[in-house]
Amino acid sequence: LGESQGSASDDLGTRLYEQLAYYRARAPQYDLWAERRDTFDRGELNSPWHDEKRTLRRALDLFEPHGRVLEIAGGTGQWTERLIRHTALLTVLDAAPEPLEINRRRIRRHTRMVRYVNTDFFTFETDERFDNVFFSYFLSHVPPDLFAEFWHRVRRLLKPRGRVFFIDNLPSTRAAELDPEETADDLSVLRQADGRTFRVFKILWHPDELRRTLSRLGWDARVHPTGDYFFWGEGRLRDDGPQGSVPHP
Ligand SMILES: C[S@@+](CC[C@H](N)C(=O)[O-])C[C@H]1O[C@@H](n2cnc3c(N)ncnc32)[C@H](O)[C@@H]1O
């Protein structure tokens, strides 16, 4: 965990707690930020952001997440709203109750069939197996020390031949223009919410590097940049399983 590894405030559990505290405090503003409205409106910079989001939505529609679907870290429901177009068997998990409550309110207008689970993904246990597992903007918040564990857990949750679809941020200077108040290093970003500052893990993967790393973990994945801001990926486990050790990004 970088230079300050070992100090009490850098203990992994403390960092994850702080990250979660950020999303709890941020819940009321999250949709304004994601949709670039109000104080997050960046004028002409908004339009490529929205165009690329349309590309993501098209990619998800073409992927067709049917059957039993698990959304990890579903947050306020930006993507839950899209997933319910494809499945009536959706489970949405998030460790923070505040965004989940916003998600519930948003989705209740369309269906009452979604199951919500308020728990930490890294302790989540179930006998259920899913046809598709979806996560958006969560992989970048998974610290290097938990990366392999994350994918191992996803693997255990999938049915044989089950698939994953994921979305995240590209490393890009344009993204930094959108949120210039944030300061970042290779692994973290400092973010404000509720008058407080939080340190959040933010690991920005290059699509090729992510694909190669996933291949070493036994996944056959494709990762596609949408332009400047985002990438999406889809994959499933290879039959031959993981190979060798997995380096940190
Ligand atoms: C960047 S938001 C993404 C939300 C949503 N997927 C979206 O695309 O808008 C990250 C989400 O991860 C959730 N989260 C953080 N740590 C978690 C954990 N250990 N287990 C489950 N959810 C977690 C936060 O509460 C937050 O809702």
Short mmCIF file of C-alpha atoms and ligand atoms in Angstrom, two decimals:
data_model
loop_
_atom_site.label_atom_id
_atom_site.label_comp_id
_atom_site.label_asym_id
_atom_site.label_seq_id
_atom_site.Cartn_x
_atom_site.Cartn_y
_atom_site.Cartn_z
CA LEU A 1 0.00 0.00 0.00
CA GLY A 2 2.73 2.45 -0.91
CA GLU A 3 5.23 4.40 1.13
CA SER A 4 3.28 4.73 4.32
CA GLN A 5 2.48 1.02 4.62
CA GLY A 6 2.50 -0.03 8.26
CA SER A 7 1.15 3.07 9.96
CA ALA A 8 -2.14 2.66 11.78
CA SER A 9 -4.07 4.94 9.39
CA ASP A 10 -2.86 2.91 6.40
CA ASP A 11 -4.05 -0.43 7.69
CA LEU A 12 -6.07 -2.00 4.85
CA GLY A 13 -9.20 -2.36 6.96
CA THR A 14 -9.04 1.29 8.00
CA ARG A 15 -8.59 2.39 4.40
CA LEU A 16 -11.58 0.32 3.26
CA TYR A 17 -13.67 1.71 6.08
CA GLU A 18 -12.73 5.25 5.01
CA GLN A 19 -13.59 4.42 1.39
CA LEU A 20 -17.00 3.18 2.43
CA ALA A 21 -17.53 6.20 4.68
CA TYR A 22 -16.92 8.35 1.59
CA TYR A 23 -19.67 6.59 -0.40
CA ARG A 24 -22.05 6.85 2.53
CA ALA A 25 -21.45 10.60 2.84
CA ARG A 26 -21.45 11.10 -0.91
CA ALA A 27 -24.73 9.30 -1.62
CA PRO A 28 -26.93 12.43 -1.92
CA GLN A 29 -24.61 14.01 -4.54
CA TYR A 30 -23.55 10.86 -6.39
CA ASP A 31 -26.11 11.05 -9.20
CA LEU A 32 -25.46 14.76 -9.78
CA TRP A 33 -21.77 13.92 -10.21
CA ALA A 34 -22.38 10.88 -12.44
CA GLU A 35 -24.76 12.86 -14.64
CA ARG A 36 -22.62 16.01 -14.60
CA ARG A 37 -25.42 18.20 -13.28
CA ASP A 38 -25.54 21.16 -10.91
CA THR A 39 -22.10 21.94 -9.41
CA PHE A 40 -20.59 19.06 -11.45
CA ASP A 41 -21.67 20.53 -14.78
CA ARG A 42 -18.49 21.09 -16.84
CA GLY A 43 -20.07 22.69 -19.89
CA GLU A 44 -18.59 21.49 -23.17
CA LEU A 45 -16.59 18.77 -21.41
CA ASN A 46 -19.91 17.10 -20.55
CA SER A 47 -20.70 16.03 -24.06
CA PRO A 48 -17.92 13.44 -24.66
CA TRP A 49 -18.67 12.08 -21.16
CA HIS A 50 -22.31 11.56 -22.11
CA ASP A 51 -21.42 10.18 -25.56
CA GLU A 52 -19.12 7.61 -24.00
CA LYS A 53 -21.77 6.64 -21.49
CA ARG A 54 -24.09 5.95 -24.41
CA THR A 55 -21.40 3.64 -25.81
CA LEU A 56 -21.33 1.79 -22.47
CA ARG A 57 -25.11 1.42 -22.44
CA ARG A 58 -25.10 0.03 -25.98
CA ALA A 59 -22.34 -2.43 -25.06
CA LEU A 60 -24.31 -3.67 -22.05
CA ASP A 61 -27.47 -4.05 -24.15
CA LEU A 62 -25.55 -6.11 -26.72
CA PHE A 63 -24.06 -8.25 -23.95
CA GLU A 64 -27.64 -9.07 -22.80
CA PRO A 65 -27.24 -9.87 -19.10
CA HIS A 66 -30.04 -12.41 -18.86
CA GLY A 67 -30.88 -14.94 -16.18
CA ARG A 68 -29.74 -14.62 -12.59
CA VAL A 69 -27.65 -11.46 -12.36
CA LEU A 70 -25.59 -10.09 -9.46
CA GLU A 71 -24.68 -6.41 -9.45
CA ILE A 72 -21.73 -5.83 -7.11
CA ALA A 73 -21.54 -2.36 -5.54
CA GLY A 74 -24.68 -1.19 -7.31
CA GLY A 75 -24.68 2.17 -5.50
CA THR A 76 -27.50 4.56 -6.32
CA GLY A 77 -28.66 2.47 -9.28
CA GLN A 78 -27.19 4.24 -12.30
CA TRP A 79 -26.74 0.81 -13.89
CA THR A 80 -29.37 -1.14 -11.94
CA GLU A 81 -31.83 0.81 -14.02
CA ARG A 82 -30.30 -0.65 -17.18
CA LEU A 83 -29.92 -4.18 -15.84
CA ILE A 84 -33.63 -4.54 -15.06
CA ARG A 85 -34.32 -4.19 -18.80
CA HIS A 86 -32.61 -7.56 -19.29
CA THR A 87 -33.47 -9.62 -16.25
CA ALA A 88 -36.17 -10.17 -13.66
CA LEU A 89 -33.76 -12.01 -11.35
CA LEU A 90 -31.44 -9.28 -10.17
CA THR A 91 -29.56 -9.10 -6.86
CA VAL A 92 -27.95 -5.76 -6.04
CA LEU A 93 -25.26 -5.74 -3.38
CA ASP A 94 -23.61 -2.72 -1.77
CA ALA A 95 -21.86 -2.22 1.54
CA ALA A 96 -23.31 1.26 2.06
CA PRO A 97 -26.99 1.60 3.08
CA GLU A 98 -27.42 5.22 1.87
CA PRO A 99 -26.81 4.68 -1.86
CA LEU A 100 -28.76 1.40 -1.69
CA GLU A 101 -31.77 3.29 -0.34
CA ILE A 102 -31.57 5.71 -3.30
CA ASN A 103 -31.29 2.69 -5.58
CA ARG A 104 -34.40 1.11 -4.03
CA ARG A 105 -36.44 4.29 -4.51
CA ARG A 106 -35.28 4.65 -8.11
CA ILE A 107 -36.03 1.04 -9.08
CA ARG A 108 -39.31 0.72 -7.19
CA ARG A 109 -40.93 2.85 -9.90
CA HIS A 110 -40.21 0.03 -12.40
CA THR A 111 -40.21 -3.22 -10.45
CA ARG A 112 -40.32 -4.66 -6.95
CA MET A 113 -38.52 -7.82 -7.99
CA VAL A 114 -34.95 -6.66 -7.28
CA ARG A 115 -33.31 -8.20 -4.23
CA TYR A 116 -31.05 -5.89 -2.21
CA VAL A 117 -28.17 -7.10 -0.06
CA ASN A 118 -26.45 -4.58 2.18
CA THR A 119 -23.10 -6.17 2.83
CA ASP A 120 -19.38 -6.00 2.15
CA PHE A 121 -18.62 -7.91 -1.03
CA PHE A 122 -15.48 -9.34 0.58
CA THR A 123 -17.53 -11.14 3.22
CA PHE A 124 -20.57 -11.94 1.08
CA GLU A 125 -21.51 -15.64 1.15
CA THR A 126 -24.37 -17.30 -0.70
CA ASP A 127 -25.17 -20.68 -2.23
CA GLU A 128 -26.72 -18.92 -5.20
CA ARG A 129 -24.86 -19.04 -8.51
CA PHE A 130 -25.32 -16.39 -11.18
CA ASP A 131 -25.42 -16.38 -14.97
CA ASN A 132 -23.93 -12.89 -15.05
CA VAL A 133 -22.03 -10.71 -12.61
CA PHE A 134 -21.90 -6.97 -13.29
CA PHE A 135 -19.88 -4.21 -11.60
CA SER A 136 -19.32 -0.61 -12.58
CA TYR A 137 -16.66 1.68 -11.11
CA PHE A 138 -15.85 -0.84 -8.41
CA LEU A 139 -12.78 -2.59 -9.77
CA SER A 140 -10.83 0.68 -9.56
CA HIS A 141 -11.68 0.78 -5.84
CA VAL A 142 -10.34 -2.71 -5.20
CA PRO A 143 -6.89 -2.35 -3.62
CA PRO A 144 -4.04 -4.35 -5.18
CA ASP A 145 -3.86 -6.62 -2.12
CA LEU A 146 -7.47 -7.71 -2.73
CA PHE A 147 -7.46 -7.87 -6.53
CA ALA A 148 -6.94 -11.64 -6.87
CA GLU A 149 -9.34 -12.27 -3.97
CA PHE A 150 -11.96 -10.14 -5.71
CA TRP A 151 -11.79 -12.21 -8.90
CA HIS A 152 -11.69 -15.44 -6.94
CA ARG A 153 -14.94 -14.44 -5.23
CA VAL A 154 -16.53 -13.51 -8.55
CA ARG A 155 -15.51 -16.89 -9.93
CA ARG A 156 -17.18 -18.72 -7.03
CA LEU A 157 -20.42 -16.82 -7.61
CA LEU A 158 -20.75 -17.74 -11.27
CA LYS A 159 -22.47 -20.73 -12.79
CA PRO A 160 -20.33 -22.77 -15.18
CA ARG A 161 -19.99 -20.67 -18.37
CA GLY A 162 -21.25 -17.64 -16.41
CA ARG A 163 -20.08 -14.24 -17.62
CA VAL A 164 -18.88 -10.93 -16.21
CA PHE A 165 -19.46 -7.43 -17.53
CA PHE A 166 -17.62 -4.49 -16.00
CA ILE A 167 -17.22 -0.79 -16.50
CA ASP A 168 -14.60 1.55 -15.14
CA ASN A 169 -12.59 4.71 -15.64
CA LEU A 170 -9.67 4.95 -18.03
CA PRO A 171 -6.46 6.63 -16.94
CA SER A 172 -6.87 9.94 -18.73
CA THR A 173 -5.88 13.54 -18.39
CA ARG A 174 -9.33 14.60 -19.60
CA ALA A 175 -10.95 12.90 -16.62
CA ALA A 176 -8.70 14.97 -14.36
CA GLU A 177 -10.04 18.11 -16.09
CA LEU A 178 -13.56 17.16 -15.02
CA ASP A 179 -12.72 16.97 -11.33
CA PRO A 180 -9.74 19.31 -10.91
CA GLU A 181 -10.26 19.59 -7.13
CA GLU A 182 -9.20 15.95 -6.66
CA THR A 183 -5.60 15.10 -5.88
CA ALA A 184 -4.40 11.64 -6.76
CA ASP A 185 -1.41 9.35 -6.64
CA ASP A 186 -1.05 5.94 -8.31
CA LEU A 187 -3.33 4.16 -5.86
CA SER A 188 -5.56 6.75 -4.23
CA VAL A 189 -7.53 9.89 -4.67
CA LEU A 190 -8.58 12.44 -2.08
CA ARG A 191 -12.26 13.23 -2.33
CA GLN A 192 -14.57 15.63 -0.51
CA ALA A 193 -18.04 14.93 0.79
CA ASP A 194 -20.06 16.42 3.58
CA GLY A 195 -17.27 18.93 4.35
CA ARG A 196 -14.81 16.11 4.99
CA THR A 197 -11.89 14.67 3.00
CA PHE A 198 -11.61 10.94 2.37
CA ARG A 199 -8.85 8.85 0.88
CA VAL A 200 -10.30 6.43 -1.62
CA PHE A 201 -8.50 3.69 -3.56
CA LYS A 202 -8.55 4.53 -7.26
CA ILE A 203 -6.50 2.22 -9.43
CA LEU A 204 -6.83 3.16 -13.07
CA TRP A 205 -6.20 0.16 -15.26
CA HIS A 206 -5.00 0.31 -18.84
CA PRO A 207 -7.31 -1.99 -20.82
CA ASP A 208 -4.48 -4.16 -22.22
CA GLU A 209 -2.81 -4.52 -18.84
CA LEU A 210 -6.12 -5.49 -17.25
CA ARG A 211 -6.83 -8.06 -19.95
CA ARG A 212 -3.37 -9.62 -19.50
CA THR A 213 -3.69 -9.70 -15.70
CA LEU A 214 -7.12 -11.31 -15.94
CA SER A 215 -5.76 -13.86 -18.36
CA ARG A 216 -3.16 -14.89 -15.77
CA LEU A 217 -6.01 -15.34 -13.29
CA GLY A 218 -7.76 -17.70 -15.69
CA TRP A 219 -10.21 -15.29 -17.36
CA ASP A 220 -10.81 -14.88 -21.02
CA ALA A 221 -11.70 -11.19 -21.13
CA ARG A 222 -11.91 -8.40 -23.63
CA VAL A 223 -11.55 -4.81 -22.47
CA HIS A 224 -12.66 -1.93 -24.71
CA PRO A 225 -11.95 1.77 -24.17
CA THR A 226 -14.84 4.06 -25.11
CA GLY A 227 -12.63 7.10 -25.84
CA ASP A 228 -11.19 9.28 -23.08
CA TYR A 229 -13.17 8.38 -19.99
CA PHE A 230 -14.29 4.79 -19.68
CA PHE A 231 -13.75 1.18 -20.59
CA TRP A 232 -16.02 -1.81 -20.51
CA GLY A 233 -15.06 -5.43 -20.35
CA GLU A 234 -16.69 -8.78 -20.74
CA GLY A 235 -15.33 -12.17 -19.95
CA ARG A 236 -15.73 -15.67 -18.68
CA LEU A 237 -13.44 -18.19 -17.06
CA ARG A 238 -11.20 -20.26 -19.27
CA ASP A 239 -11.39 -23.99 -18.75
CA ASP A 240 -7.64 -24.25 -17.97
CA GLY A 241 -7.75 -21.91 -14.92
CA PRO A 242 -5.19 -19.44 -13.50
CA GLN A 243 -1.51 -19.36 -14.49
CA GLY A 244 1.38 -18.45 -12.19
CA SER A 245 1.34 -15.56 -9.75
CA VAL A 246 -0.55 -12.37 -10.42
CA PRO A 247 1.44 -9.14 -10.20
CA HIS A 248 -0.06 -5.97 -8.83
CA PRO A 249 -0.85 -3.26 -11.35
C1 LIG B 1 -18.08 4.39 -7.54
S1 LIG B 1 -19.46 3.75 -6.69
C2 LIG B 1 -20.21 2.84 -8.01
C3 LIG B 1 -21.68 2.69 -7.86
C4 LIG B 1 -22.40 2.12 -9.07
N1 LIG B 1 -21.87 0.83 -9.45
C5 LIG B 1 -22.36 3.07 -10.25
O1 LIG B 1 -21.90 2.70 -11.31
O2 LIG B 1 -22.83 4.19 -10.10
C6 LIG B 1 -18.75 2.50 -5.68
C7 LIG B 1 -19.75 1.76 -4.80
O3 LIG B 1 -19.05 0.72 -4.13
C8 LIG B 1 -19.64 0.55 -2.87
N2 LIG B 1 -18.67 -0.21 -2.04
C9 LIG B 1 -17.51 0.24 -1.54
N3 LIG B 1 -16.87 -0.75 -0.88
C10 LIG B 1 -17.67 -1.86 -0.99
C11 LIG B 1 -17.56 -3.19 -0.54
N4 LIG B 1 -16.49 -3.61 0.16
N5 LIG B 1 -18.54 -4.07 -0.82
C12 LIG B 1 -19.62 -3.67 -1.53
N6 LIG B 1 -19.79 -2.40 -1.98
C13 LIG B 1 -18.82 -1.51 -1.71
C14 LIG B 1 -19.91 1.95 -2.41
O4 LIG B 1 -20.84 2.00 -1.37
C15 LIG B 1 -20.40 2.59 -3.72
O5 LIG B 1 -21.79 2.51 -3.82
#
